[in-house]
GROMACS .gro file of C-alpha atoms in nm:
model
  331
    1UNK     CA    1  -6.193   1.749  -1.861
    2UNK     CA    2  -6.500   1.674  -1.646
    3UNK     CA    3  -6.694   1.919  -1.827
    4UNK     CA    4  -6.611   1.728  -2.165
    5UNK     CA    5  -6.697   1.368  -2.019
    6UNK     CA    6  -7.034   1.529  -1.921
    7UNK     CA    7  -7.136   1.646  -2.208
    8UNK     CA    8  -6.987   1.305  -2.379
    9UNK     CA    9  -7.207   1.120  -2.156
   10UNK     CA   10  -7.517   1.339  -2.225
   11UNK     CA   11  -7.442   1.307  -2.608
   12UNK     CA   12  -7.478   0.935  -2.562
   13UNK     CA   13  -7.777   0.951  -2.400
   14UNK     CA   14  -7.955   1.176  -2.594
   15UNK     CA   15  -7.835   0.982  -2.912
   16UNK     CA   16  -7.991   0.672  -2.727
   17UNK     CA   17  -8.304   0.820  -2.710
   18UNK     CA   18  -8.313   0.921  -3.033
   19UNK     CA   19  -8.226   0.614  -3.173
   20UNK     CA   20  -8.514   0.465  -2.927
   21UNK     CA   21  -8.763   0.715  -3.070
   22UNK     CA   22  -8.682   0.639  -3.457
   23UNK     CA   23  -8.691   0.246  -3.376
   24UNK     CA   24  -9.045   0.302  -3.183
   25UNK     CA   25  -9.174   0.538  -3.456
   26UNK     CA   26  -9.053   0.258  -3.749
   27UNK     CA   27  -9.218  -0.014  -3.557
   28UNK     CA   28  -9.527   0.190  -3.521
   29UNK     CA   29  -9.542   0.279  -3.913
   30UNK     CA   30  -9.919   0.156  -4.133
   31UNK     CA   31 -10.271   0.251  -4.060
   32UNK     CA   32 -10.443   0.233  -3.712
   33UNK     CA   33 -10.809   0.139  -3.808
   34UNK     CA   34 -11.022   0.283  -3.619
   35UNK     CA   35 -11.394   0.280  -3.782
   36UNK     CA   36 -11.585   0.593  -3.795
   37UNK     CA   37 -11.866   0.629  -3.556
   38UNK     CA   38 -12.242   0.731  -3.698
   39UNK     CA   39 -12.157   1.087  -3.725
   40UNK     CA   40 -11.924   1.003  -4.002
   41UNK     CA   41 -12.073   0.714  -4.106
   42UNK     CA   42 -12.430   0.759  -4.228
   43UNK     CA   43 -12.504   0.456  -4.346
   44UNK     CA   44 -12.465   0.276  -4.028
   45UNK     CA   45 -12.766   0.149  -3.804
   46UNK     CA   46 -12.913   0.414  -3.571
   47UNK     CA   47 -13.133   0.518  -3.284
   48UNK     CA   48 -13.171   0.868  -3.200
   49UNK     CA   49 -13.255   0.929  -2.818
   50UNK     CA   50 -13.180   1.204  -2.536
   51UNK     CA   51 -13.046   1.384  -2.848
   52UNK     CA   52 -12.775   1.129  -2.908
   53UNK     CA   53 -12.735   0.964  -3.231
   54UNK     CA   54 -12.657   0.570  -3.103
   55UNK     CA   55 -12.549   0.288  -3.352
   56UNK     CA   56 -12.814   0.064  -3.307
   57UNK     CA   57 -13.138  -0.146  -3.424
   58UNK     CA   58 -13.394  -0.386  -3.322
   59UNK     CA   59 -13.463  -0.713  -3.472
   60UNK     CA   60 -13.760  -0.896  -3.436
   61UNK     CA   61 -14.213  -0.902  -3.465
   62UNK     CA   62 -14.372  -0.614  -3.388
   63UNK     CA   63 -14.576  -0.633  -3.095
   64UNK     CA   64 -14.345  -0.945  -2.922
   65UNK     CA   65 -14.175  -0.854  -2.551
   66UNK     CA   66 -13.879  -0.608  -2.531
   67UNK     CA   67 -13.534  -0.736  -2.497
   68UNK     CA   68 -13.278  -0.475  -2.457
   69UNK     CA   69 -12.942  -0.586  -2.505
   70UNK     CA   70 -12.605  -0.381  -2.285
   71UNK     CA   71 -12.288  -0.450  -2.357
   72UNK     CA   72 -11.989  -0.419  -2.149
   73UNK     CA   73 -11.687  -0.146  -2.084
   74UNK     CA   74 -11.743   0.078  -2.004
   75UNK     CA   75 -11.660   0.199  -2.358
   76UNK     CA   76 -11.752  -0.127  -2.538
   77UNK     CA   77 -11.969  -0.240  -2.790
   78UNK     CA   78 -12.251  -0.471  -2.894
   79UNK     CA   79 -12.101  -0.648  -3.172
   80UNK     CA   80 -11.973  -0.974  -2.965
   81UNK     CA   81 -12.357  -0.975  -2.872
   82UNK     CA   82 -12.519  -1.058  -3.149
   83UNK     CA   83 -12.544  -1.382  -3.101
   84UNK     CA   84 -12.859  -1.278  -2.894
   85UNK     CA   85 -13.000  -1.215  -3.249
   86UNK     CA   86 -13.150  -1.571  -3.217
   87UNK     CA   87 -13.407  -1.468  -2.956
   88UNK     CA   88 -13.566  -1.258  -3.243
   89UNK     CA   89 -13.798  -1.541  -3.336
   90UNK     CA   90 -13.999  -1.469  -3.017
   91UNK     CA   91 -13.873  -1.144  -2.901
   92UNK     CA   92 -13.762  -0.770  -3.015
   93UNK     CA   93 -13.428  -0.754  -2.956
   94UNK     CA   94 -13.267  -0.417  -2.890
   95UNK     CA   95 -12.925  -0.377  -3.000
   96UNK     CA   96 -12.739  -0.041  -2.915
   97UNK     CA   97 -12.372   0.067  -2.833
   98UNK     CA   98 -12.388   0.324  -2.539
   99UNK     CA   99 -12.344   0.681  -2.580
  100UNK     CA  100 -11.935   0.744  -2.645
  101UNK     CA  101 -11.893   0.370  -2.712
  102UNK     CA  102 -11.878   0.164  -3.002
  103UNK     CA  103 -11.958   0.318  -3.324
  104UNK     CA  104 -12.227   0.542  -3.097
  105UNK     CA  105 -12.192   0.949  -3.129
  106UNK     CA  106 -11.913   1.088  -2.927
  107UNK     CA  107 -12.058   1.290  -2.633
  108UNK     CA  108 -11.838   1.544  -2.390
  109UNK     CA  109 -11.747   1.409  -2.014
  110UNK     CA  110 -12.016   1.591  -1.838
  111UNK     CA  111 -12.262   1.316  -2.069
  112UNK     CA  112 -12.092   0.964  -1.976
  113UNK     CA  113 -12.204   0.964  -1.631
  114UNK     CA  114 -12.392   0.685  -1.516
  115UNK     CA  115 -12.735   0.880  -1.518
  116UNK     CA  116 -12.688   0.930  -1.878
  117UNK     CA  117 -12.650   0.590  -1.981
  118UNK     CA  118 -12.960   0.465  -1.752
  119UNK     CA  119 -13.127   0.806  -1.912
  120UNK     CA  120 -13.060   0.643  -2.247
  121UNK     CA  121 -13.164   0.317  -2.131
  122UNK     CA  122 -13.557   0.439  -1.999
  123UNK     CA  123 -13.629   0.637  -2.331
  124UNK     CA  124 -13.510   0.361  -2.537
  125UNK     CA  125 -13.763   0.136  -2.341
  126UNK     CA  126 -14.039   0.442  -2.337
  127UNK     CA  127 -13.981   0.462  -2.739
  128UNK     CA  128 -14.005   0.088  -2.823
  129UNK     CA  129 -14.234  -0.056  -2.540
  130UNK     CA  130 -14.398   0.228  -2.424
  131UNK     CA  131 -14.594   0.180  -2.085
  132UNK     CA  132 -14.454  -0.206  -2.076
  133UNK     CA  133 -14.207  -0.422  -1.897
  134UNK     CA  134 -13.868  -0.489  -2.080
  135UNK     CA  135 -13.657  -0.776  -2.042
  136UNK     CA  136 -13.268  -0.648  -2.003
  137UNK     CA  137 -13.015  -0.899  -2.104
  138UNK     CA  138 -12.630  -0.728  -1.986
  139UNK     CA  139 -12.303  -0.840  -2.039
  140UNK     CA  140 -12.011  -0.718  -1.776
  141UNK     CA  141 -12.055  -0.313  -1.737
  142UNK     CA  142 -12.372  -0.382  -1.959
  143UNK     CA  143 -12.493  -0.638  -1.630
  144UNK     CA  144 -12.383  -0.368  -1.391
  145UNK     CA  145 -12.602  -0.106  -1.562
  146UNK     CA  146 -12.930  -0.309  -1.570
  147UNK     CA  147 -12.899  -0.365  -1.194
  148UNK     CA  148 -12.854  -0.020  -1.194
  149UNK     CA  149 -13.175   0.036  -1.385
  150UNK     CA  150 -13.323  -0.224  -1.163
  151UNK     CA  151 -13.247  -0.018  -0.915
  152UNK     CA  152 -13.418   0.282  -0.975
  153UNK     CA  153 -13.669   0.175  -1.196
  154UNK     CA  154 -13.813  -0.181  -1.082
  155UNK     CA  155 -14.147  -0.160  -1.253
  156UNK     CA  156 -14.032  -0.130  -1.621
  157UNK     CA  157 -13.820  -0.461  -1.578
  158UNK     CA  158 -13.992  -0.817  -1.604
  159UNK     CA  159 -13.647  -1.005  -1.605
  160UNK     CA  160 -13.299  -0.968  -1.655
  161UNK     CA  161 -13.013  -1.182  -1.773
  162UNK     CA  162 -12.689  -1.113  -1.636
  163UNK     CA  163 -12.367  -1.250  -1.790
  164UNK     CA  164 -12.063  -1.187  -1.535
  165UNK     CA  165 -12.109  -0.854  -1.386
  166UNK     CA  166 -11.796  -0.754  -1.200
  167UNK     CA  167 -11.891  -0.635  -0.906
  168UNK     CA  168 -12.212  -0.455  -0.690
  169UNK     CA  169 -12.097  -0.271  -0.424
  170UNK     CA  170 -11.742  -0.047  -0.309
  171UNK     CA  171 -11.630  -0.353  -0.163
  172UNK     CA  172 -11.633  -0.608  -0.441
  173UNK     CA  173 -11.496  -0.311  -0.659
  174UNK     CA  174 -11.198  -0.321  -0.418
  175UNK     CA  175 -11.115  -0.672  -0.482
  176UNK     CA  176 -11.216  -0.691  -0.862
  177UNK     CA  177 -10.950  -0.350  -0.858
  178UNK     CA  178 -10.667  -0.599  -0.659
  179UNK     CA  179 -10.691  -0.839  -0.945
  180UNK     CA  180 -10.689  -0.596  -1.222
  181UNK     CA  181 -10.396  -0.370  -1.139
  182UNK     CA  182 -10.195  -0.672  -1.107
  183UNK     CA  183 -10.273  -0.763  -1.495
  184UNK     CA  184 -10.265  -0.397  -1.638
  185UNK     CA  185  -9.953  -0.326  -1.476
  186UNK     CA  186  -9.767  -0.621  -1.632
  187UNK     CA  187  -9.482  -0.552  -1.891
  188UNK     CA  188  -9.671  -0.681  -2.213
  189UNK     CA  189  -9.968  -0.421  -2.119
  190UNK     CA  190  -9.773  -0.169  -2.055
  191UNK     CA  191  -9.551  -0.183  -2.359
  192UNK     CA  192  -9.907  -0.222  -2.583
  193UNK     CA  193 -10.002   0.119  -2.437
  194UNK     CA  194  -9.684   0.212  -2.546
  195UNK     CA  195  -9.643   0.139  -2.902
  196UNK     CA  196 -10.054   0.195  -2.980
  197UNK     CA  197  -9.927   0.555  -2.855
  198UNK     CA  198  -9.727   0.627  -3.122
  199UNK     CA  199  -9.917   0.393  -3.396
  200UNK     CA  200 -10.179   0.678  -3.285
  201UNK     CA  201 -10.063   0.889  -3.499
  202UNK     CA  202 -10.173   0.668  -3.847
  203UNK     CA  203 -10.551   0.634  -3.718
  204UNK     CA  204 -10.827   0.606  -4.034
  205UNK     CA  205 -11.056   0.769  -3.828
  206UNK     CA  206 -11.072   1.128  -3.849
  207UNK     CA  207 -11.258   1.254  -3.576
  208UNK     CA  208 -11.136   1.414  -3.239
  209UNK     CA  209 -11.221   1.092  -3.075
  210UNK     CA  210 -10.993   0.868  -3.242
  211UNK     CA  211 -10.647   0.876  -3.123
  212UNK     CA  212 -10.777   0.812  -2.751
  213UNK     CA  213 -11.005   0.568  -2.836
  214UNK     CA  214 -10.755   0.335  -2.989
  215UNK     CA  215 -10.467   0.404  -2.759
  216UNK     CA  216 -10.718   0.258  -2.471
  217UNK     CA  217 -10.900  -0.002  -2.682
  218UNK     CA  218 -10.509  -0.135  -2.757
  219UNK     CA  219 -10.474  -0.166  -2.390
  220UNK     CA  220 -10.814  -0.287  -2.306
  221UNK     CA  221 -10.755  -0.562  -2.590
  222UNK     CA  222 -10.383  -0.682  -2.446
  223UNK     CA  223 -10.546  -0.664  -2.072
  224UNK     CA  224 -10.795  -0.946  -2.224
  225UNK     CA  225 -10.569  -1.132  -2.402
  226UNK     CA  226 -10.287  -1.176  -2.095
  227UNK     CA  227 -10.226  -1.513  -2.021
  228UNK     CA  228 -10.301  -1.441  -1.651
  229UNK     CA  229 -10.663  -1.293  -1.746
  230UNK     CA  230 -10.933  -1.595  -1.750
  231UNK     CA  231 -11.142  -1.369  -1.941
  232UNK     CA  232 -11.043  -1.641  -2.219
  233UNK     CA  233 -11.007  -2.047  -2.187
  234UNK     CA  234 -10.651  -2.134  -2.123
  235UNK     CA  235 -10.381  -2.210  -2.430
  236UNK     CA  236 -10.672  -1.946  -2.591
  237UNK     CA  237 -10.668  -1.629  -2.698
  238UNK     CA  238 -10.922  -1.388  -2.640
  239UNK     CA  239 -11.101  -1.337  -2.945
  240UNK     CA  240 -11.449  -1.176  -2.865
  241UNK     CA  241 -11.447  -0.904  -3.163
  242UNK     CA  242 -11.513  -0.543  -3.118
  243UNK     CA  243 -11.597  -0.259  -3.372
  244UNK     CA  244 -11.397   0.063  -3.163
  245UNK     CA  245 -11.375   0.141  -2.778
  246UNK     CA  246 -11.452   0.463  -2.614
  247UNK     CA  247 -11.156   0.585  -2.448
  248UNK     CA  248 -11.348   0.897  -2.272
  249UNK     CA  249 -11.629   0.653  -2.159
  250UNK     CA  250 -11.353   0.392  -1.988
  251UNK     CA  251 -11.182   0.648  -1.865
  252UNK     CA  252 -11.457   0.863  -1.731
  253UNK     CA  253 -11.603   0.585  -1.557
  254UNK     CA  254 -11.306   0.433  -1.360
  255UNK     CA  255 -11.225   0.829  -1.226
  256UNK     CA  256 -11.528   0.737  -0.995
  257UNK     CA  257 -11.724   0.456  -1.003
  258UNK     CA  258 -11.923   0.496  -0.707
  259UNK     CA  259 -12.274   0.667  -0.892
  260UNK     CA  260 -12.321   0.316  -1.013
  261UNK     CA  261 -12.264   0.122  -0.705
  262UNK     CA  262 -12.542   0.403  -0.519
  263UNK     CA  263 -12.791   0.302  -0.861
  264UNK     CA  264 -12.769  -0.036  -0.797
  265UNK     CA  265 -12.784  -0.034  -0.385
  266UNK     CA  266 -13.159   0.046  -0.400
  267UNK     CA  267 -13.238  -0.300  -0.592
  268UNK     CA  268 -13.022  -0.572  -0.419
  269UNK     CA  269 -13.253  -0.842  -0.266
  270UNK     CA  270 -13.530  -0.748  -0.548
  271UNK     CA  271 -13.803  -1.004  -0.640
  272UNK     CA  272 -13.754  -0.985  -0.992
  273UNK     CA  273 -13.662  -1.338  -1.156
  274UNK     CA  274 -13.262  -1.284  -1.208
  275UNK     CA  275 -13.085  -1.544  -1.440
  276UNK     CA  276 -12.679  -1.502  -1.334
  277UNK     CA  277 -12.466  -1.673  -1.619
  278UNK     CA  278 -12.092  -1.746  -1.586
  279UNK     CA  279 -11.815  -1.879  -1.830
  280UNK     CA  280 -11.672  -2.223  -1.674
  281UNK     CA  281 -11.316  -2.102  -1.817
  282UNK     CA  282 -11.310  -1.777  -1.543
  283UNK     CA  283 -11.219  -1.781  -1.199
  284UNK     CA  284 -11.256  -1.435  -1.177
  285UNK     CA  285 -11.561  -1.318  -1.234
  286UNK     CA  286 -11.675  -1.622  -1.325
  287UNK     CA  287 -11.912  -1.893  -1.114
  288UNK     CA  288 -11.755  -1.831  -0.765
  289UNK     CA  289 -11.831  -1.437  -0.776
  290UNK     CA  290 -12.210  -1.493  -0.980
  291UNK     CA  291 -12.294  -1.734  -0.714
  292UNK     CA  292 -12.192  -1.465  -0.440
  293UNK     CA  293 -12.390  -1.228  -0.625
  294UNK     CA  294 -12.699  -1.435  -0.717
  295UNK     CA  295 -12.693  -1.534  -0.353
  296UNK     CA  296 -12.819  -1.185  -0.251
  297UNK     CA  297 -13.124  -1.191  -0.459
  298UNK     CA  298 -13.465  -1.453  -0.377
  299UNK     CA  299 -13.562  -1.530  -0.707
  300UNK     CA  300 -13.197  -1.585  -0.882
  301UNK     CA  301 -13.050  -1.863  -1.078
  302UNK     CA  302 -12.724  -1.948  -1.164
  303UNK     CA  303 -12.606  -2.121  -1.487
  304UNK     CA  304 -12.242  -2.173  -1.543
  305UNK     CA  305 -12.200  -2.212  -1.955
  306UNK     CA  306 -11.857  -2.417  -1.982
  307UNK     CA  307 -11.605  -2.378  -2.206
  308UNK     CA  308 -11.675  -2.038  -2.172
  309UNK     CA  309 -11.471  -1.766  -2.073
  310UNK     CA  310 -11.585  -1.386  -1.987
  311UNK     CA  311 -11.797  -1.353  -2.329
  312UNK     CA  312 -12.015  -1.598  -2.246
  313UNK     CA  313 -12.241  -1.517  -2.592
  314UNK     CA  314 -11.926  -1.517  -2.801
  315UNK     CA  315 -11.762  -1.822  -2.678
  316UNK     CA  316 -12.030  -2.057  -2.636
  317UNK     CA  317 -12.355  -1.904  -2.797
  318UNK     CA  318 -12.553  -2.200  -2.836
  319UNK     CA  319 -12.547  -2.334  -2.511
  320UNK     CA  320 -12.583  -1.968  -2.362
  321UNK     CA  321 -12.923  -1.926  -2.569
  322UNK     CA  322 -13.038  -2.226  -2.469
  323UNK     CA  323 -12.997  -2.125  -2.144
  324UNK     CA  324 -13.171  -1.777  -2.171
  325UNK     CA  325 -13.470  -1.944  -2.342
  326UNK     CA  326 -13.533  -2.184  -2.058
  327UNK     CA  327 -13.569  -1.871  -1.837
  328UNK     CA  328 -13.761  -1.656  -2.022
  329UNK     CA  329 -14.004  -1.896  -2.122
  330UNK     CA  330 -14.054  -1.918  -1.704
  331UNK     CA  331 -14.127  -1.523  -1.707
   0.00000   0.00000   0.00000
């Protein structure tokens, strides 16, 4: 008798997972677009360097000052940047999603470190202004890395704009961690990583990249959009656009950030004109952090662009451009 109620009681269950599996799989039925990078895609823009094909192109005169343009992520792309398209009346503007990222080749592991991507950064800048000063304009991750560059390379950089980096050092990556694991680990992430899981399995995108890089740019997307996130305005949703994440590029990063924090150490308190901007909308890492940060550095400025959350370009591009005139007409 006990032997029949147990195998009763496992027939239910295994009938309720089953029935949980079919209901997850019909919810998860359609396409998963995922766009196909530059290796599959030859008509997209491109800039070959370190013997990396990147999706990427400049706008702007010949002969007029560098501006090289990094977008966040890790594993992001460039494409809620253009907005900085404007400065090409004056300037070159540099537009490239990192290596792994975006609609950029797809690169092993061993190649996303953060030596790579400042690597990619100096023979961009060697290629397109050879022998001169660039100006680096970086968004997030993107504002991380040209501190980082900064850092080891202080004579190729006449400025830099930096819109909301996260954090400099181990310790602010402690408390920028707090914060996120709070958001990431709420129900309406979680069950997003759950269901892009099995929508995985429809991806347009046929190379080996794919499934991964939707399953994590589905979670990245719902960590942004959470109500709890300022990374948008509130009673907004967040709504800066994307073309595809890199899933090996987020993922190799966060496994150990610490290469970048050692790039940047070398160039905190540098005399290079800084311009810190900040969304008005974020208390995260909006204008409380960026003043912390532009407070370490003599020749900083601080300009909080409001009604603005994390994407400060996206959200509020006029007033941001206005802004990054005014300082690098001062360079």
């Amino acid at each position: 008798m006990k032997r029949t109620t147990i195998y009763v009681a496992a027939g239910a269950v295994a009938g309720a997972i089953a029935f949980a599996f079919g209901g997850l799989m019909a919810a998860t039925r359609g396409d998963a677009p995922v766009m196909a990078t530059v290796t599959e895609n030859l008509s997209l823009p491109r800039l070959d360097v370190n013997d990396v094909t990147l999706h990427g192109e400049i706008t702007g005169p010949d002969g007029a000052p560098l501006v090289i343009v990094l977008h966040g992520g890790p594993g992001g792309d460039h494409r809620s940047l253009k907005g900085l398209a404007a400065l090409s009346d004056r300037y070159r503007v540099l537009f490239f999603d990192q290596r792994g990222s975006g609609l950029s080749e797809r690169v092993s592991e061993t190649g996303l470190g953060v030596s790579d991507y400042l690597a990619d950064i100096e023979a961009l800048a060697e290629a397109h202004a050879p022998g001169q000063e660039v100006i680096l304009v970086g968004h997030s991750f993107g504002a991380m890395l040209a501190l980082a560059f900064m850092g080891q390379q202080p004579e190729r950089v006449r400025g830099a704009v930096l819109i909301e980096p996260g954090f400099l050092d181990a310790a602010g990556y402690a408390a920028w961690e707090q914060r996120r694991r709070e958001i990431a680990g709420s129900g309406s992430v979680t069950l997003t990583g759950l269901l892009a899981g099995f929508q995985a399995r429809n991806v347009t995108a046929r190379d080996g990249a794919a499934q991964r890089d939707f399953i994590v740019g589905s979670v990245v997307h719902a960590f942004a959009d959470h109500p709890a996130n300022p990374y948008h305005c509130p009673g907004e949703a967040y709504s800066a656009p994307s073309w595809r994440f890199g899933g090996a590029a987020s993922d190799t990063f966060w496994a150990d950030p610490t290469p970048l924090f050692s790039a940047i150490e070398p160039g905190i308190g540098t005399e290079t004109p800084l311009l810190f901007l900040a969304g008005g909308c974020n208390d995260w890492t909006g204008a409380p952090l960026q003043e912390a940060h532009a407070a370490r550095f003599p020749k900083a400025e601080l300009i909080t662009i409001e009604g603005a959350g994390h994407d400060v370009i996206w959200d509020q591009k006029d007033a941001a451009i206005r802004a990054i005139r005014r300082y690098l007409q001062e360079l």
